[in-house]
Structure formats: C-alpha cells, structure tokens
Amino acid sequence: MAPARSRSRAVTPPFADGSLPAVVAVMVHTDMPAYPAVLREVARVLAPGVVFVHVGVHPCFCGGFADRSDERAVVIRPGYREAGWTTTSWTDQGLRDKVRAAHLSLPELLHAVLGAGLTFERFAEGGEPSLMVLAWRARN
C-alpha cells in the first residue's frame, strides 16, 4: 500500500516560485475545501505579471441554498452565508448530496483572491436563463 499523501502536499504543487507563465482553474473551487490555500499557491507559482483565469460555478446562484427546480427562476433559501464542505442540495439527482462540495460566499471567494496577492482585471458571468458561472482574470 502506498503511503498516504499529506494534506499540505496536496495543496503545494511541485513548481518553483514564479515559474509558471499562466494558471487556469476551471470548475474546481467547489471540489476543494481549501481553495483559499490553492489561490495562495497559484500566486506563488505564477511568474510576475502573468495571468490567472478562474471559471467556476457562481457562488451566489449555485449551491445547496439555491433551489433551481424551476428553470425560469432560482429561489435562494437560507444558507448562502454558510461557508464550508457540505452535502446540502436542492435535489437528489446530482452529485453534491453524495460526494459533497465546498461553498464560499462571493465576498469570501473574492477576498481569498485578494488575500493571495492577486489583482483582478476582468469579471464575467454566464448562464441562461439564470446565472450559473462566474469567471475572472487576475494577475500576480
């Protein structure tokens, strides 16, 4: 049996400081309960002045608190401000209630980026008929 990997090693990529020309994160922040630590590592490994792009589920409109059973409207229930690793879901047809997901409110997510030392440049939202995706571009 292989030795278990430590939690910190899973967050610390094997790249030298300032060595990467870009980093892209696509639909992963809800799979990582320690996404703020991941953002600090992104800032560490990015070469100065280069781009980090994040594309993920919109924290305001996707989560156990967001009832999307009516595709024309999202009903926001209590729980949006509750950060953490959760199985709370509005449906039993997906994965969240089976494998869990991490949730950060929009301010917590954006502050984690700023706390990592990254500087925002652009934002975008997408999804029809209601928002499902939040993206941004930042630099080190």
XYZ file of N, CA and C in Angstrom:
420
model
N 0.840 -1.171 0.000
C 0.000 0.000 0.000
C 0.891 1.242 0.000
N 0.554 2.203 -0.839
C 1.324 3.448 -0.918
C 1.047 4.299 0.312
N 2.050 5.067 0.762
C 1.819 5.945 1.913
C 0.817 7.035 1.569
N 0.033 7.430 2.544
C -0.953 8.492 2.343
C -0.245 9.818 2.114
N -0.790 10.610 1.197
C -0.223 11.930 0.942
C -0.736 12.895 2.009
N 0.111 13.779 2.448
C -0.318 14.746 3.456
C -1.220 15.795 2.814
N -2.055 16.408 3.627
C -2.973 17.443 3.143
C -2.208 18.617 2.562
N -1.127 19.041 3.211
C -0.387 20.197 2.724
C 0.304 19.898 1.397
N 0.737 18.679 1.199
C 1.388 18.333 -0.056
C 0.404 18.376 -1.218
N -0.837 18.035 -0.954
C -1.856 18.073 -1.998
C -2.097 19.502 -2.462
N -1.872 20.485 -1.596
C -2.084 21.878 -1.928
C -0.809 22.530 -2.461
N 0.349 21.958 -2.219
C 1.614 22.543 -2.638
C 2.099 21.879 -3.923
N 1.909 22.546 -5.079
C 2.349 21.940 -6.334
C 3.873 21.958 -6.440
N 4.427 21.013 -7.189
C 5.883 20.887 -7.281
C 6.492 21.842 -8.313
N 6.181 23.136 -8.201
C 6.720 24.141 -9.109
C 7.464 25.185 -8.301
N 8.533 25.703 -8.890
C 9.314 26.747 -8.232
C 8.520 28.050 -8.186
N 8.838 28.882 -7.215
C 8.216 30.197 -7.113
C 8.384 30.955 -8.425
N 7.309 31.577 -8.900
C 7.372 32.422 -10.085
C 7.733 31.711 -11.371
N 7.456 30.418 -11.465
C 7.927 29.644 -12.616
C 6.901 29.404 -13.728
N 5.621 29.668 -13.489
C 4.614 29.335 -14.499
C 4.155 30.565 -15.285
N 3.963 30.399 -16.603
C 3.547 31.520 -17.447
C 2.057 31.819 -17.380
N 1.264 30.937 -16.791
C -0.176 31.148 -16.620
C -0.733 30.007 -15.787
N -1.875 30.253 -15.145
C -2.607 29.205 -14.431
C -4.087 29.388 -14.758
N -4.777 28.279 -15.012
C -6.203 28.297 -15.296
C -6.885 27.302 -14.364
N -7.961 27.731 -13.719
C -8.766 26.856 -12.859
C -10.177 26.838 -13.429
N -10.648 25.666 -13.849
C -11.965 25.556 -14.463
C -12.818 24.572 -13.661
N -13.888 25.093 -13.071
C -14.877 24.305 -12.340
C -14.252 23.420 -11.254
N -13.341 23.979 -10.478
C -12.695 23.181 -9.427
C -12.883 23.727 -8.018
N -13.221 24.998 -7.849
C -13.213 25.550 -6.495
C -14.236 24.905 -5.571
N -15.311 24.335 -6.100
C -16.272 23.662 -5.231
C -15.823 22.251 -4.868
N -14.746 21.783 -5.472
C -14.195 20.465 -5.165
C -13.055 20.539 -4.158
N -12.701 21.741 -3.725
C -11.551 21.942 -2.842
C -11.956 22.737 -1.610
N -12.047 22.097 -0.458
C -12.436 22.844 0.737
C -11.398 23.881 1.143
N -10.191 23.790 0.596
C -9.124 24.735 0.935
C -8.766 25.615 -0.263
N -9.769 26.063 -1.019
C -9.482 26.867 -2.213
C -8.692 28.142 -1.903
N -8.892 28.832 -0.776
C -8.028 29.974 -0.482
C -6.538 29.591 -0.429
N -6.219 28.413 0.097
C -4.819 27.956 0.100
C -4.342 27.671 -1.323
N -5.223 27.143 -2.153
C -4.879 26.902 -3.558
C -4.561 28.230 -4.238
N -5.346 29.261 -3.962
C -5.100 30.578 -4.557
C -3.750 31.146 -4.120
N -3.363 30.919 -2.872
C -2.044 31.377 -2.418
C -0.933 30.655 -3.174
N -1.135 29.371 -3.451
C -0.151 28.617 -4.237
C -0.119 29.088 -5.685
N -1.277 29.429 -6.243
C -1.327 29.997 -7.594
C -0.465 31.252 -7.640
N -0.663 32.143 -6.687
C 0.121 33.379 -6.649
C 1.614 33.088 -6.484
N 1.952 32.067 -5.733
C 3.365 31.716 -5.517
C 4.027 31.234 -6.798
N 3.345 30.392 -7.571
C 3.988 29.773 -8.738
C 3.881 30.611 -10.007
N 3.001 31.607 -10.037
C 2.883 32.461 -11.222
C 4.100 33.350 -11.375
N 4.592 33.468 -12.600
C 5.643 34.441 -12.885
C 5.052 35.838 -12.699
N 5.885 36.814 -12.347
C 5.374 38.170 -12.123
C 4.629 38.722 -13.347
N 3.457 39.289 -13.086
C 2.689 39.958 -14.122
C 1.903 39.062 -15.060
N 1.906 37.746 -14.836
C 1.183 36.869 -15.755
C -0.214 36.552 -15.237
N -0.992 35.873 -16.057
C -2.427 35.745 -15.853
C -2.834 34.473 -15.114
N -3.832 34.646 -14.225
C -4.576 33.555 -13.617
C -6.029 33.725 -14.052
N -6.625 32.660 -14.602
C -8.023 32.689 -15.023
C -8.789 31.654 -14.208
N -9.895 32.093 -13.647
C -10.790 31.230 -12.871
C -12.140 31.209 -13.569
N -12.673 30.011 -13.814
C -14.031 29.834 -14.314
C -14.683 28.811 -13.390
N -15.762 29.199 -12.739
C -16.388 28.283 -11.794
C -17.870 28.532 -11.644
N -18.513 27.673 -10.857
C -19.930 27.885 -10.594
C -20.092 29.180 -9.814
N -21.160 29.881 -10.087
C -21.410 31.170 -9.449
C -21.799 30.932 -7.990
N -21.046 31.468 -7.033
C -21.349 31.182 -5.626
C -22.672 31.760 -5.146
N -23.203 32.755 -5.841
C -24.468 33.355 -5.413
C -25.687 32.553 -5.846
N -25.558 31.780 -6.923
C -26.728 31.158 -7.526
C -26.623 29.645 -7.676
N -25.536 29.062 -7.216
C -25.351 27.606 -7.285
C -24.907 27.126 -5.914
N -25.578 26.156 -5.391
C -25.255 25.620 -4.082
C -26.500 25.026 -3.457
N -26.342 24.435 -2.297
C -27.462 23.803 -1.621
C -28.575 24.764 -1.256
N -28.249 26.044 -1.137
C -29.218 27.079 -0.797
C -29.992 27.563 -2.025
N -29.524 27.237 -3.234
C -30.120 27.733 -4.471
C -31.019 26.656 -5.080
N -32.318 26.841 -4.945
C -33.285 25.895 -5.494
C -33.488 26.217 -6.976
N -32.989 25.336 -7.834
C -33.059 25.530 -9.282
C -34.095 24.587 -9.908
N -35.071 24.137 -9.124
C -36.058 23.191 -9.659
C -36.962 23.820 -10.722
N -37.130 25.129 -10.699
C -37.849 25.839 -11.753
C -36.792 26.496 -12.625
N -36.610 26.028 -13.850
C -35.516 26.533 -14.679
C -35.669 28.002 -15.054
N -36.827 28.608 -14.779
C -37.029 30.026 -15.076
C -36.644 30.935 -13.914
N -36.419 30.366 -12.728
C -36.134 31.184 -11.554
C -35.299 30.398 -10.556
N -34.387 31.080 -9.902
C -33.614 30.477 -8.820
C -34.180 31.032 -7.518
N -34.536 30.153 -6.599
C -35.028 30.569 -5.293
C -33.882 30.388 -4.308
N -33.503 31.489 -3.673
C -32.394 31.452 -2.718
C -32.976 31.231 -1.328
N -32.571 30.097 -0.723
C -33.010 29.747 0.623
C -31.907 30.100 1.618
N -32.191 30.080 2.900
C -31.134 30.330 3.887
C -29.969 29.368 3.676
N -28.753 29.850 3.940
C -27.567 29.016 3.839
C -26.466 29.597 2.972
N -26.765 30.662 2.219
C -25.760 31.246 1.324
C -24.505 31.680 2.082
N -24.663 32.246 3.262
C -23.512 32.770 4.014
C -22.766 31.691 4.786
N -23.256 30.451 4.750
C -22.620 29.356 5.485
C -21.535 28.707 4.629
N -20.298 29.082 4.894
C -19.163 28.529 4.145
C -18.823 27.147 4.682
N -18.252 26.332 3.818
C -17.779 25.035 4.272
C -18.045 23.920 3.294
N -17.753 22.727 3.743
C -17.870 21.481 2.989
C -19.245 20.921 3.289
N -20.096 20.731 2.286
C -21.494 20.399 2.552
C -22.057 19.361 1.595
N -23.080 18.673 2.049
C -23.856 17.781 1.181
C -25.246 18.356 0.921
N -25.526 19.534 1.457
C -26.826 20.159 1.269
C -27.080 20.385 -0.214
N -28.246 19.965 -0.681
C -28.588 20.092 -2.092
C -30.084 20.294 -2.233
N -30.499 20.978 -3.279
C -31.922 21.172 -3.542
C -32.508 19.990 -4.307
N -31.652 19.062 -4.748
C -32.122 17.899 -5.487
C -31.300 16.666 -5.110
N -31.876 15.494 -5.276
C -31.109 14.261 -5.061
C -30.683 13.653 -6.398
N -30.773 14.439 -7.468
C -30.432 13.952 -8.800
C -28.986 14.274 -9.200
N -28.269 14.997 -8.399
C -26.902 15.385 -8.737
C -25.880 14.688 -7.859
N -24.688 15.258 -7.793
C -23.604 14.674 -7.012
C -23.390 15.322 -5.659
N -23.752 16.591 -5.528
C -23.447 17.322 -4.289
C -23.916 16.572 -3.052
N -25.127 16.030 -3.073
C -25.646 15.358 -1.883
C -24.971 14.008 -1.642
N -24.182 13.536 -2.600
C -23.498 12.250 -2.459
C -22.005 12.399 -2.150
N -21.345 13.374 -2.774
C -19.891 13.499 -2.603
C -19.463 14.791 -1.918
N -20.361 15.698 -1.695
C -20.117 16.974 -1.031
C -19.502 18.004 -1.975
N -19.559 19.235 -1.543
C -18.970 20.338 -2.289
C -18.582 21.427 -1.304
N -17.600 22.210 -1.687
C -17.180 23.351 -0.874
C -17.954 24.576 -1.320
N -18.347 25.399 -0.362
C -19.040 26.644 -0.691
C -18.369 27.801 0.023
N -18.125 28.870 -0.731
C -17.715 30.160 -0.198
C -18.681 31.190 -0.760
N -19.079 32.155 0.061
C -19.909 33.238 -0.460
C -19.065 34.058 -1.432
N -19.705 34.892 -2.228
C -18.973 35.720 -3.178
C -17.916 36.583 -2.488
N -18.242 37.298 -1.395
C -17.196 38.084 -0.737
C -16.029 37.222 -0.241
N -16.323 36.045 0.325
C -15.239 35.183 0.803
C -14.347 34.725 -0.347
N -14.949 34.374 -1.466
C -14.185 33.924 -2.626
C -13.316 35.053 -3.183
N -13.893 36.229 -3.355
C -13.130 37.358 -3.892
C -12.049 37.829 -2.922
N -12.353 37.830 -1.637
C -11.330 38.208 -0.647
C -10.189 37.201 -0.606
N -10.480 35.929 -0.872
C -9.408 34.926 -0.920
C -8.448 35.219 -2.065
N -8.961 35.701 -3.177
C -8.108 36.080 -4.309
C -7.229 37.266 -3.918
N -7.839 38.293 -3.342
C -7.069 39.458 -2.905
C -6.065 39.082 -1.820
N -6.475 38.203 -0.895
C -5.585 37.758 0.172
C -4.385 36.981 -0.339
N -4.514 36.386 -1.510
C -3.394 35.664 -2.124
C -2.427 36.617 -2.807
N -2.805 37.888 -2.906
C -1.926 38.867 -3.541
C -2.165 39.035 -5.030
N -3.274 38.522 -5.526
C -3.600 38.658 -6.944
C -4.426 39.926 -7.165
N -4.315 40.492 -8.353
C -5.026 41.715 -8.706
C -6.030 41.417 -9.807
N -7.302 41.700 -9.544
C -8.345 41.456 -10.534
C -8.197 42.390 -11.729
N -8.537 41.848 -12.927
C -8.570 42.650 -14.148
C -9.948 42.662 -14.814
N -10.601 41.517 -14.851
C -11.894 41.410 -15.532
C -12.769 40.374 -14.840
N -14.088 40.554 -14.997
C -15.074 39.608 -14.482
C -16.080 39.287 -15.577
N -16.672 38.115 -15.514
C -17.754 37.743 -16.429
C -18.696 36.796 -15.699
N -19.971 36.869 -16.056
C -20.984 35.953 -15.541
C -21.697 35.341 -16.740
N -22.187 34.118 -16.572
C -22.900 33.496 -17.671
C -23.905 32.476 -17.202
N -24.763 32.080 -18.120
C -25.789 31.096 -17.849
C -27.145 31.601 -18.277
N -27.938 30.726 -18.783
C -29.294 31.072 -19.219
C -30.265 30.021 -18.715
N -31.391 30.329 -18.236
C -31.942 31.671 -18.104
C -31.467 32.396 -16.853
N -30.770 31.706 -15.940
C -30.235 32.376 -14.758
C -28.738 32.107 -14.657
N -28.037 32.978 -13.972
C -26.576 32.889 -13.876
C -26.132 31.594 -13.200
N -25.127 30.955 -13.792
C -24.560 29.734 -13.223
C -23.043 29.796 -13.124
N -22.398 30.687 -13.889
C -20.939 30.706 -13.987
C -20.416 32.086 -13.627
N -19.309 32.099 -12.901
C -18.573 33.322 -12.591
C -17.139 33.087 -13.035
N -16.594 34.058 -13.749
C -15.203 33.949 -14.212
C -14.483 35.257 -13.925
N -13.168 35.151 -13.760
C -12.353 36.357 -13.636
C -10.961 36.104 -14.161
N -10.309 37.212 -14.458
C -8.892 37.190 -14.826
C -8.168 38.072 -13.818
N -7.068 37.570 -13.315
C -6.268 38.312 -12.342
C -4.799 38.152 -12.701
N -3.985 39.021 -12.141
C -2.534 38.944 -12.343
C -1.830 38.913 -11.003
N -0.647 38.346 -11.036
C 0.208 38.288 -9.859
C 0.916 39.614 -9.681
